[in-house]
XYZ file of C-alpha atoms in Angstrom:
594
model
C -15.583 18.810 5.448
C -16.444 15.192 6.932
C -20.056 14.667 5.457
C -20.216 11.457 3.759
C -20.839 12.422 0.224
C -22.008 9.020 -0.825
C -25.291 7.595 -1.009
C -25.864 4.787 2.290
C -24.437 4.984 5.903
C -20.605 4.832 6.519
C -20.260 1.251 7.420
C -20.007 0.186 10.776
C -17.657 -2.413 12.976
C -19.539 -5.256 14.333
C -17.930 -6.110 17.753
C -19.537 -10.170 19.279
C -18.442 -10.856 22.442
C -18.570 -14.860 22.544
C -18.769 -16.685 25.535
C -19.484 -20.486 27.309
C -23.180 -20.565 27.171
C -22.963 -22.833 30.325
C -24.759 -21.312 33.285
C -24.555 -21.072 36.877
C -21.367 -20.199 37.394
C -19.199 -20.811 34.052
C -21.231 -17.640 31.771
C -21.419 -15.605 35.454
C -17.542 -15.765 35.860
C -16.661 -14.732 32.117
C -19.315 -12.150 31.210
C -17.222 -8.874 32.344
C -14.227 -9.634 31.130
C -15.722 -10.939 27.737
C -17.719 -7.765 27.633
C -14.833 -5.892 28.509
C -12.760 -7.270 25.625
C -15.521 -6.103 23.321
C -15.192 -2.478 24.901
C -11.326 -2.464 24.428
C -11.565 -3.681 21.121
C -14.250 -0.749 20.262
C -12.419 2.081 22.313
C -8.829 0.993 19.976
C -10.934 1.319 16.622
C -12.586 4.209 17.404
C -9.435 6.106 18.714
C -6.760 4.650 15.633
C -9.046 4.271 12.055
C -10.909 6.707 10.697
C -13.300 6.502 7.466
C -12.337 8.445 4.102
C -14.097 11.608 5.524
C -12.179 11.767 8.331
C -14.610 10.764 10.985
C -14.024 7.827 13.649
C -14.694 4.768 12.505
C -17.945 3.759 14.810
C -18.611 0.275 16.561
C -21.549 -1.159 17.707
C -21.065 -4.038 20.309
C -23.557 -6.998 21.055
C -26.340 -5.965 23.505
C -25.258 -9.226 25.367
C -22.621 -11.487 25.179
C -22.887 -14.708 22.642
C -23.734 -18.281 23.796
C -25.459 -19.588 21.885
C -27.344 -19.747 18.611
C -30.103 -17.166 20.118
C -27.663 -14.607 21.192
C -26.211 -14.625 18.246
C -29.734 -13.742 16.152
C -29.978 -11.149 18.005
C -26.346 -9.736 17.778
C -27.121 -10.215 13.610
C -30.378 -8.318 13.952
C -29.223 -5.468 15.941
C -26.045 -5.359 13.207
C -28.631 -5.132 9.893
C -30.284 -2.471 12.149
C -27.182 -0.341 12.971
C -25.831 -1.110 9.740
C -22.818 -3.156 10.243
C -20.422 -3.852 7.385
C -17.741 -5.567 9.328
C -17.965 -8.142 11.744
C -15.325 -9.430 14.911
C -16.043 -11.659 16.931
C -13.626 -11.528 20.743
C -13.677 -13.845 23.019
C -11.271 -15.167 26.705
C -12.903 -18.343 26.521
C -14.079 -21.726 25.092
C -17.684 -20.973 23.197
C -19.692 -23.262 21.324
C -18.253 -22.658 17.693
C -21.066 -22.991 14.792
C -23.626 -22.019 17.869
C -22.160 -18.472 18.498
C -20.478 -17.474 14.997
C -21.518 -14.567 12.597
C -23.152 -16.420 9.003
C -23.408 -13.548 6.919
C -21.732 -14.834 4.045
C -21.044 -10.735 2.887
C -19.462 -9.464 6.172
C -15.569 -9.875 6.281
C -14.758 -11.574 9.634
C -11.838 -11.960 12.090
C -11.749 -13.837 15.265
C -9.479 -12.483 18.530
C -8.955 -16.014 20.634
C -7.277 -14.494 23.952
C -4.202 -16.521 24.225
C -4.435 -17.513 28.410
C -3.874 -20.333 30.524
C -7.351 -20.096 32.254
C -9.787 -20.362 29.724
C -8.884 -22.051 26.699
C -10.088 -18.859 24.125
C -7.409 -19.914 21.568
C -8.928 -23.332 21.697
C -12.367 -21.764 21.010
C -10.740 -19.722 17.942
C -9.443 -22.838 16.472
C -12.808 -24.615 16.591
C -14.830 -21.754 15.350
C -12.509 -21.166 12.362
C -12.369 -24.870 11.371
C -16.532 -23.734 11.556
C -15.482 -21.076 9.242
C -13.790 -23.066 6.594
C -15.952 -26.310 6.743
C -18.707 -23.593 5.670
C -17.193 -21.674 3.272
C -16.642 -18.594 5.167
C -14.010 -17.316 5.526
C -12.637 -15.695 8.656
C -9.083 -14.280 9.483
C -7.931 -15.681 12.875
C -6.169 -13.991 15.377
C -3.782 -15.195 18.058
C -1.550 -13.126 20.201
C 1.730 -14.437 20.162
C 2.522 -14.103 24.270
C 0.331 -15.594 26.834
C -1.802 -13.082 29.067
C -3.031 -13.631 31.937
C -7.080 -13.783 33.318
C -8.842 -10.636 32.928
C -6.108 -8.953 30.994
C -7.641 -6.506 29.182
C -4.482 -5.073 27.420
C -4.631 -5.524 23.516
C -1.044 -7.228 22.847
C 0.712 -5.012 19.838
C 0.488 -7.899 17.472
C -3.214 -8.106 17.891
C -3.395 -4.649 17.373
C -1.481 -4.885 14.244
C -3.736 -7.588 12.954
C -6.780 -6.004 14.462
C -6.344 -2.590 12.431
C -4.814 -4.662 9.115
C -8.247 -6.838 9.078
C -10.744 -3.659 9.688
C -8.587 -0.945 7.408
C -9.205 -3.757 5.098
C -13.026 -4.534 5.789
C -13.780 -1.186 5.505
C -12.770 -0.768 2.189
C -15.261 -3.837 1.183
C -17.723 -2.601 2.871
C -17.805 0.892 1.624
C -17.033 0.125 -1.832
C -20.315 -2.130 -1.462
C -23.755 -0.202 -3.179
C -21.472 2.216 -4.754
C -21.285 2.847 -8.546
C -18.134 3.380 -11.320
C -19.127 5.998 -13.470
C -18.193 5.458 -17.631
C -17.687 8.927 -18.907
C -16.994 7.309 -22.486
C -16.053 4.223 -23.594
C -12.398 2.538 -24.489
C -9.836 5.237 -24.904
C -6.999 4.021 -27.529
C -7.737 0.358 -27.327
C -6.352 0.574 -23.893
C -7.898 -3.229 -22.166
C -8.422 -1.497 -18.306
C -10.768 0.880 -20.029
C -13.047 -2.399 -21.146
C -15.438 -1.782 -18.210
C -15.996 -5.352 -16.940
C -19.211 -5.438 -15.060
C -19.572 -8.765 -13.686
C -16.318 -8.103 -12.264
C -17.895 -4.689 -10.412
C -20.876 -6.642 -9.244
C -19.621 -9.709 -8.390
C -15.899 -8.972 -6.907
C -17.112 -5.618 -5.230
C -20.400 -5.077 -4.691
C -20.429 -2.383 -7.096
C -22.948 -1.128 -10.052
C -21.961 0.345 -13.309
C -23.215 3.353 -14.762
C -22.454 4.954 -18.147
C -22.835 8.321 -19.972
C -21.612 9.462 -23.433
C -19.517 12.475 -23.295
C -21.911 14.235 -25.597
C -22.744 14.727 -22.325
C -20.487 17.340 -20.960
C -21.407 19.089 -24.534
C -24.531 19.402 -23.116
C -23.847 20.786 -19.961
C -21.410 23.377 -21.165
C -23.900 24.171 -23.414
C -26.778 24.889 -21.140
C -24.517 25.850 -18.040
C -25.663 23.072 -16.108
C -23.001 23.433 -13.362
C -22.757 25.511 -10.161
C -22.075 29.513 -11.422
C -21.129 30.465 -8.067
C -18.505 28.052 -7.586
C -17.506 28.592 -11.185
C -16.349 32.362 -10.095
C -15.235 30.887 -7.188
C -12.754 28.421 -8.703
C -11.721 30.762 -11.536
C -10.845 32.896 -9.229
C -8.832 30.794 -7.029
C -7.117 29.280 -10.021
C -5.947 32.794 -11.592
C -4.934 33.907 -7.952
C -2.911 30.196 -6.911
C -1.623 28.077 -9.842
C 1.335 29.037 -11.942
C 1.125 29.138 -15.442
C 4.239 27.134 -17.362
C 5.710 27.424 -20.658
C 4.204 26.272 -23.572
C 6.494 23.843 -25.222
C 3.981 23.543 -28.971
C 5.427 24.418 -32.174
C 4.319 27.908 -33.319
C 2.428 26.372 -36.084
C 0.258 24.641 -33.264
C -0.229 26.891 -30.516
C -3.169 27.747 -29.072
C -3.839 32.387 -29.082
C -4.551 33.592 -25.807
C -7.693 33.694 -26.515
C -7.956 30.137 -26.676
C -6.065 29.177 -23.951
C -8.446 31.322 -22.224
C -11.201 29.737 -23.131
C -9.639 26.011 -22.238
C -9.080 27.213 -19.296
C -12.859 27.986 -18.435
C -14.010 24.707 -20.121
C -11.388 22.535 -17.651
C -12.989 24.365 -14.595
C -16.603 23.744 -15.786
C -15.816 20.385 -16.433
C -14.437 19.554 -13.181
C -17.513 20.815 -11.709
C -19.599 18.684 -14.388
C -18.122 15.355 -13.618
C -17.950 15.753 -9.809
C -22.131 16.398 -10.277
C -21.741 13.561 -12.604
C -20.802 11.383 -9.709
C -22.195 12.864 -6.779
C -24.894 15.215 -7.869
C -25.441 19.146 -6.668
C -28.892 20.440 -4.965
C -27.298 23.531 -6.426
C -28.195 22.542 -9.794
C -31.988 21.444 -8.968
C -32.449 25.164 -7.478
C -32.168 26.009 -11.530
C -34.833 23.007 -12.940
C -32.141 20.143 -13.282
C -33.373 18.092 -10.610
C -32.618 14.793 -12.861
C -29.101 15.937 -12.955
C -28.557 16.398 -9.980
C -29.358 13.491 -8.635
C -25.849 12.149 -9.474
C -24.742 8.463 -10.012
C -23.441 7.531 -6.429
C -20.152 7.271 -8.348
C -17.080 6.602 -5.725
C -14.698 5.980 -8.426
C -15.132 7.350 -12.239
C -13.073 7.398 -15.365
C -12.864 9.937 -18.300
C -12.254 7.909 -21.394
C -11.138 12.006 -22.856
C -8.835 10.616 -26.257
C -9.252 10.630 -28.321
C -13.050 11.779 -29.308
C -13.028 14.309 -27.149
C -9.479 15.247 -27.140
C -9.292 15.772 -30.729
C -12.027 19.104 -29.940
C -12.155 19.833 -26.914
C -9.850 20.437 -24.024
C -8.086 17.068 -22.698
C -9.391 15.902 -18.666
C -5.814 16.375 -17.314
C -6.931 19.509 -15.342
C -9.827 18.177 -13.962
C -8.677 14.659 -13.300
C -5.839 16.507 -11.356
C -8.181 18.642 -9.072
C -10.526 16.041 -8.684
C -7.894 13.232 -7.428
C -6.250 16.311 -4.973
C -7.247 17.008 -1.806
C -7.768 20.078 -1.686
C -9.436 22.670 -4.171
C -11.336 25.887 -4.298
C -12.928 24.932 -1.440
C -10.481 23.891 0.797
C -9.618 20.529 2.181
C -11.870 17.723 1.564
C -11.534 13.871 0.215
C -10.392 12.973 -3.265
C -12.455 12.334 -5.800
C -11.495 9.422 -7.587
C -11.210 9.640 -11.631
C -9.311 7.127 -13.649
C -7.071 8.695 -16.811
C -8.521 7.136 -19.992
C -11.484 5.838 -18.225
C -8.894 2.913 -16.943
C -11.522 1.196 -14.465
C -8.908 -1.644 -13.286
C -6.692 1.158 -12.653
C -9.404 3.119 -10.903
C -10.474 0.299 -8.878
C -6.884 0.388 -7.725
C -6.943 4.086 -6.748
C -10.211 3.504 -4.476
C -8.533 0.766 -2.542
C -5.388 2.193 -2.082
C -7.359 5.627 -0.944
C -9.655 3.566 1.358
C -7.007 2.116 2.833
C -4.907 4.558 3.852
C -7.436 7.668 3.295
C -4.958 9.446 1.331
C -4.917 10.796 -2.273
C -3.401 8.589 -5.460
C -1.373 9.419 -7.878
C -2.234 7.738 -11.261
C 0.859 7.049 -13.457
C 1.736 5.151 -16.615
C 4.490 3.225 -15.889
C 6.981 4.689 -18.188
C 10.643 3.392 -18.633
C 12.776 1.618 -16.742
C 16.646 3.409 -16.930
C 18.825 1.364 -15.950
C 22.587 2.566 -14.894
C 24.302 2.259 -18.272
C 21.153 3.464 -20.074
C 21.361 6.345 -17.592
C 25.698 6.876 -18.174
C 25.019 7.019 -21.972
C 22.488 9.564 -22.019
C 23.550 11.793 -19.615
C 27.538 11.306 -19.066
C 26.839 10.675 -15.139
C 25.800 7.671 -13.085
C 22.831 7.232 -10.812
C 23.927 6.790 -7.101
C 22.059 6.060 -3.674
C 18.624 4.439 -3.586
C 18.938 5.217 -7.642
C 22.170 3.552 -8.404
C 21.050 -0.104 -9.376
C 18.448 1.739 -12.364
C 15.029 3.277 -11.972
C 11.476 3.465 -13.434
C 10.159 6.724 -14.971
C 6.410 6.965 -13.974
C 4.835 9.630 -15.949
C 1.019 10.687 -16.790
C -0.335 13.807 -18.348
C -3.287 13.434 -16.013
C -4.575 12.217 -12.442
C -1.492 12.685 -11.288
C -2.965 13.989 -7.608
C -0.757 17.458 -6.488
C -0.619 15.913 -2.947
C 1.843 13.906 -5.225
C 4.391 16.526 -5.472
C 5.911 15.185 -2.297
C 5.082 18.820 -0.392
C 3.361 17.506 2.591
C 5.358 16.404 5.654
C 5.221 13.737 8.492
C 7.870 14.158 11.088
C 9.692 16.676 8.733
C 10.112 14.028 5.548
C 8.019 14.420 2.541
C 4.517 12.301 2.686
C 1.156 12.299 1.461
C -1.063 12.664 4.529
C -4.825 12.477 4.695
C -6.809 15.596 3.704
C -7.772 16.671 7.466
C -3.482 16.639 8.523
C -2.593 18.941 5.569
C -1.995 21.988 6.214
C -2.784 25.475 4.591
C 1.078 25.835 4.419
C 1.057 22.637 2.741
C -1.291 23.217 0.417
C 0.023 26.614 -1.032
C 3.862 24.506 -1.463
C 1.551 21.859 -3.449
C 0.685 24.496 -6.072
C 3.561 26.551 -5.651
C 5.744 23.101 -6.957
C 3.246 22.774 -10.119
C 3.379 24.311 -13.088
C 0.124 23.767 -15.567
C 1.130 24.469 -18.802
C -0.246 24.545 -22.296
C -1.506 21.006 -23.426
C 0.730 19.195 -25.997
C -1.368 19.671 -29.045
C 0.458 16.725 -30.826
C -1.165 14.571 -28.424
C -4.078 16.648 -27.058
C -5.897 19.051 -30.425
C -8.457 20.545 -28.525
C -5.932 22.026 -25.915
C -6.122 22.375 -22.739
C -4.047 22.578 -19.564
C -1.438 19.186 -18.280
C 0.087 18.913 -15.093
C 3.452 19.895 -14.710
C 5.122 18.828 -11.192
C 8.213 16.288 -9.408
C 7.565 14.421 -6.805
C 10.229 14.706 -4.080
C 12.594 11.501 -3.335
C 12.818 9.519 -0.027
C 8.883 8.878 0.096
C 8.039 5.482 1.183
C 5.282 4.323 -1.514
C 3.849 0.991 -2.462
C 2.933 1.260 -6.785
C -0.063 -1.331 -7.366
C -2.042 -2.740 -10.274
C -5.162 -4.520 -10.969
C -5.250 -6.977 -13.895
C -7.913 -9.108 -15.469
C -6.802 -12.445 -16.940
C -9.252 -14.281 -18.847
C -10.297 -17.764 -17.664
C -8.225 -16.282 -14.020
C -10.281 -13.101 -13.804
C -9.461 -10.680 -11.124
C -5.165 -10.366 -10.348
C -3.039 -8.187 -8.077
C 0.337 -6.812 -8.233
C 2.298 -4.322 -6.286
C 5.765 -3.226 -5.508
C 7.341 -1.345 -2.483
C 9.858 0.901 -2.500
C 10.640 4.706 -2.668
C 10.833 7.970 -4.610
C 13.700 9.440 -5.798
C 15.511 12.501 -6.267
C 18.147 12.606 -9.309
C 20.880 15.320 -10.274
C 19.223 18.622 -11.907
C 20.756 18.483 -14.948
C 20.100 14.616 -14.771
C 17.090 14.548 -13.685
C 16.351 17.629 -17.130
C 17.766 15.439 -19.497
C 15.775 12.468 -18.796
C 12.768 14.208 -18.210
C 13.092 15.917 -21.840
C 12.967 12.802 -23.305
C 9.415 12.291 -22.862
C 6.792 15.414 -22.960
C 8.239 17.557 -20.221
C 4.482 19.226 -19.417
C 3.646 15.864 -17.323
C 4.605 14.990 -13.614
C 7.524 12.996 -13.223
C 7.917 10.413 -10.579
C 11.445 8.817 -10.173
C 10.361 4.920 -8.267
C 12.697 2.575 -7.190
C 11.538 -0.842 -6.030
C 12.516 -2.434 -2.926
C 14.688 -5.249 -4.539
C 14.791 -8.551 -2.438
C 17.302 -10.875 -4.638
C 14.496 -13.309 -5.800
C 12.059 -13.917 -8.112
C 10.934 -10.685 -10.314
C 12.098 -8.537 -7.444
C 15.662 -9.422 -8.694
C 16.315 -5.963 -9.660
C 14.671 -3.016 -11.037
C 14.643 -4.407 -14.580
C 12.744 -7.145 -13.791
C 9.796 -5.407 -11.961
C 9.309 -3.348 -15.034
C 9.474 -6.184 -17.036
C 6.846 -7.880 -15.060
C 4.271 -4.794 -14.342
C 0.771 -6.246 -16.569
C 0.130 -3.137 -17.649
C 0.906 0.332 -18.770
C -0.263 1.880 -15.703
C -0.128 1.319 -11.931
C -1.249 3.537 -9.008
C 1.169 5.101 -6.260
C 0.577 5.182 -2.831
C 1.929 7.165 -0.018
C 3.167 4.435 2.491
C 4.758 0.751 2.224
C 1.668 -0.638 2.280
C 1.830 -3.437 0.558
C 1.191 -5.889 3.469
C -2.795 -4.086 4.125
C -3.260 -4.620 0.471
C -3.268 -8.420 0.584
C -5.253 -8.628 3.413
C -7.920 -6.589 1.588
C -7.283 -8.658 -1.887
C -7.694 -11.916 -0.180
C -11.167 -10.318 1.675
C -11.915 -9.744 -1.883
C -10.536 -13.146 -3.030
C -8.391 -11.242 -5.707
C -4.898 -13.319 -5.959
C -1.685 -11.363 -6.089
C 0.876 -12.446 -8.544
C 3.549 -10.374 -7.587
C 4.491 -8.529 -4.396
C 7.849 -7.809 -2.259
C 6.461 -8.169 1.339
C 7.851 -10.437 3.799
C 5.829 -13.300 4.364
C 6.127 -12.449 8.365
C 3.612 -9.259 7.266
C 0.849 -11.382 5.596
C -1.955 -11.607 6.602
C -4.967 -14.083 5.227
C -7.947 -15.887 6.581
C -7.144 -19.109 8.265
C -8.634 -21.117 5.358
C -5.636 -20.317 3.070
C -3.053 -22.117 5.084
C -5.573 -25.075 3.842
C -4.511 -24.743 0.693
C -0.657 -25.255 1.408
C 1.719 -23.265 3.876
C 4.997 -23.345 2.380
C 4.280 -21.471 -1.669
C 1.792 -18.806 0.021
C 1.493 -17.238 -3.616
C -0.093 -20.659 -5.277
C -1.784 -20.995 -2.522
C -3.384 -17.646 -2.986
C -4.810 -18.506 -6.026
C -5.984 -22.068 -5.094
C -7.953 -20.579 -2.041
C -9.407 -17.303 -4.546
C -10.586 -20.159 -7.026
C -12.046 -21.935 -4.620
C -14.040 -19.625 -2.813
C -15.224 -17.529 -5.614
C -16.497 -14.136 -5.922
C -17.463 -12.243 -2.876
C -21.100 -11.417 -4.208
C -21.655 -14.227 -6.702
């Protein structure tokens, strides 16, 4: 359950103790406590992050504390050795900035300064990140708010906070580093997201790009290229768990039994093809495939499915749904991550919003905004609580996760936990709350199965969105705010509207009274595209950090400024418009990998 399917090591933390290189009695009095800083800062990773498998995140300290240029060669060799993908640097005291900091321009960075009387470490942190940003890398700076006194080894709560927002981060650039997107078809429906940019992969996230046709998946039906014991195994878990909906098609365009049937076999074979597609299977070597199963080292794919291969065969929505769960025929395990349409930007946004918060995403097009009149007209009622001020209607017929339906639990409210906290309970209310029904064959010719679920109100969720602006490249948007429930017969009549064999997800937006967080209209109005990705959690605040690490801007966001959190170099480029200054600092400093 917490092997690390990918290709390459689970990246590591890099912890540097730094400390006055001065001997004979300056070094001497500082090196336990500076060591011990290091430890504390190790022992509170370890014990509060874990990577996307569920394992401890690991740390590997400095064999000796830093002084000076030497010390810090050999901290650096140690790291490419133990491969480190993250690096922070602690320290109580003054060091010698440039001398003792970490120059890997490809390791994101953070600095704790101990804020005490004694030794001047916040001077130290100051000095070494003017280092930082004279040099063009840059480093996030923290600086505990209270003073502490010598030899404190306590880790103040805002350090914490700012300790586990900069490595959550970190570790999503490091792991996303090496790793590939997989292409299973081109552009679906002119739709721009699925316009696979590559230098944007390679340059902005470390990534490679791989491609097949899906002629493919043709093939591999064909030839039963796929796992047959795990075929019987699914089929057999999906006759015994899901439940089968109503099939809403015209009689002139329903599928016989027999072929609903048959889609039903082809969606389980290809969710097995596409997760060999991006992982590989030693199961399929044992028959003479050993090409194919090699895999592509895909962490994130997309399905481009319509309309080439809609128009035949069954549509991905089954798949993409299993795949994007956490749980299947084989229990509990990570998502897989595949994009609807073969929406890269949109996938890109799934794999950093699972990454950082190890949980699954639900993929959504972002609908219809109703507001309150809208709403009275329709239905004869009015919206009231969180709902009252209008609503969006997010809507997809296909990675639309079933940890989505809400029927997970923290402290008895509904949540979306990671895949080693959900329960067996949990997982049989997941599929007992979806209904896959018979494809829409207006939309989808070649059949198949579509998703059928509500996600439960009250969630906390942050919705997010990666765009790609020529000229700008790379831009980030997101919104906080919450699921909601409506009336039954409310809820029906809206719902109707649209193709009722897709999950529904009522979001409303945290409104703030300024700027495109006016109201609910206005967010909809603004959203780049015409889909976003939800996330359990507000965690809007960890996704700047990470898009600044990144040097992605963000256009649009509702967090308060108090929560931000950026490397020290972007209060360089102005303190009082954060946003502009966002996009000054991302210009400037370019591409992570270019």
């Amino acid at each position: 359950m917490m092997n690390n399917r990918y290709i390459g090591d689970l990246p590591k933390i890099g912890i540097r103790p730094a400390i006055d290189g001065r001997r004979r009695g300056v070094r001497e009095s500082l090196e336990e406590t500076t060591m011990g800083m290091a430890k504390a800062v190790a022992k509170f990773l370890s014990e509060n992050l874990s990577y996307y498998n569920g394992k401890p995140v690991e740390c590997v300290i400095a064999d000796s504390c830093i002084g000076g240029v030497a010390e810090a060669a050999r901290a650096a060799e140690k790291f490419k050795k133990e491969g480190v993908g993250i690096s922070i640097t602690v320290t109580p005291c003054w060091c010698y900035g440039s001398e003792t900091m970490d120059m890997d321009p490809h390791l994101p960075k953070a600095v704790w300064g101990f804020n005490g009387t004694e030794r001047p470490g916040a001077v130290y942190l100051a000095a070494v990140l003017a280092a930082y940003n004279q040099k063009g890398l840059p480093a996030y700076g923290i600086y505990g708010e209270d003073v502490q006194d010598a030899g404190d080894l306590e880790i103040p709560q805002d350090v914490q906070q700012k300790l586990l927002k900069f490595t959550k981060a970190a570790i999503v650039v490091a792991t996303l580093k090496g790793k590939s997107y997989l292409a299973m078809g081109s552009v679906s429906m002119g739709i721009a997201g699925s316009i696979v940019k590559d230098d944007f992969f390679q340059e902005y996230l470390g990534m490679r790009n791989e491609y097949i046709d899906m002629s493919e998946f043709v093939r591999r039906l064909d030839l039963n290229i796929f796992d047959e014991e795990e075929y019987d195994r699914a089929y057999k878990w999906v006759k015994e768990k899901f439940i089968f909906g109503q099939d809403n098609n015209k009689e002139e365009f329903k599928r016989t039994d027999e072929q609903l049937a048959k889609d039903l076999e082809t969606s389980i074979k290809m969710t097995l093809i596409t997760k060999d597609l991006m992982v590989g299977n030693d199961k399929i070597a044992a028959k003479g495939w050993e090409e194919e199963a090699l895999g592509r080292n895909a962490l994130i794919a997309g399905f481009q499915g319509q309309r080439q291969w809609t128009d035949y065969f069954p549509n991905g929505d089954f798949m993409e749904t299993i795949l994007n769960s956490s749980f299947d025929w084989n229990g509990k395990r990570a998502p897989y991550l595949l994009a609807t349409e073969n929406d890269s930007l949109n996938g890109v946004t799934m794999a950093l919003g699972h990454l950082l918060t190890n949980t699954a995403q639900v993929f959504a097009d972002v609908r219809t905004y109703w507001s309150p009149s809208a709403v009275k007209r329709v239905t004869g009622k009015e919206p009231v609580g969180k709902a009252a001020n209008g609503f969006i209607h997010l809507i997809n017929s296909g990675s639309a996760a079933l940890d989505g339906t809400g029927h997970q639990q923290i402290d008895g409210k509904p949540a979306i936990k990671p895949f080693w906290e959900v329960t067996d309970e949990e997982i049989e209310q997941c599929l007992q709350n979806t209904k896959w029904r018979p494809a829409s064959t207006e939309y989808f010719r070649g059949g198949g199965y579509s998703t059928d679920f509500t996600t439960k109100g009250e969630m906390p969720v942050t919705i997010a969105r990666l765009n790609y602006v020529k000229g700008l490249g790379p831009v980030l948007q997101l919104a906080e705010g919450h699921t909601v429930e409506l009336e039954e017969d409310m809820h029906d009549t809206l719902d109707l509207r649209t193709d009722p064999t897709w999950p529904t997800t009522w979001f409303v937006p945290n409104i703030t009274g300024e700027g495109v967080f006016t109201d609910v209209y206005s967010v909809m109005n603004n959203w780049g595209a015409n889909h976003c990705v939800l996330t359990y959690g507000h965690v809007g605040a960890e996704f700047i950090t990470l898009a600044s690490m990144l040097r992605i801007p963000v256009n649009m966001h509702n967090v308060a400024n108090d929560k931000l959190f950026r490397p020290s170099a972007w209060n360089m480029f102005g303190t009082q418009e954060s946003e502009q200054a966002d996009f000054r600092a991302c210009q400037n400093f370019g591409p992570l990998y270019k």
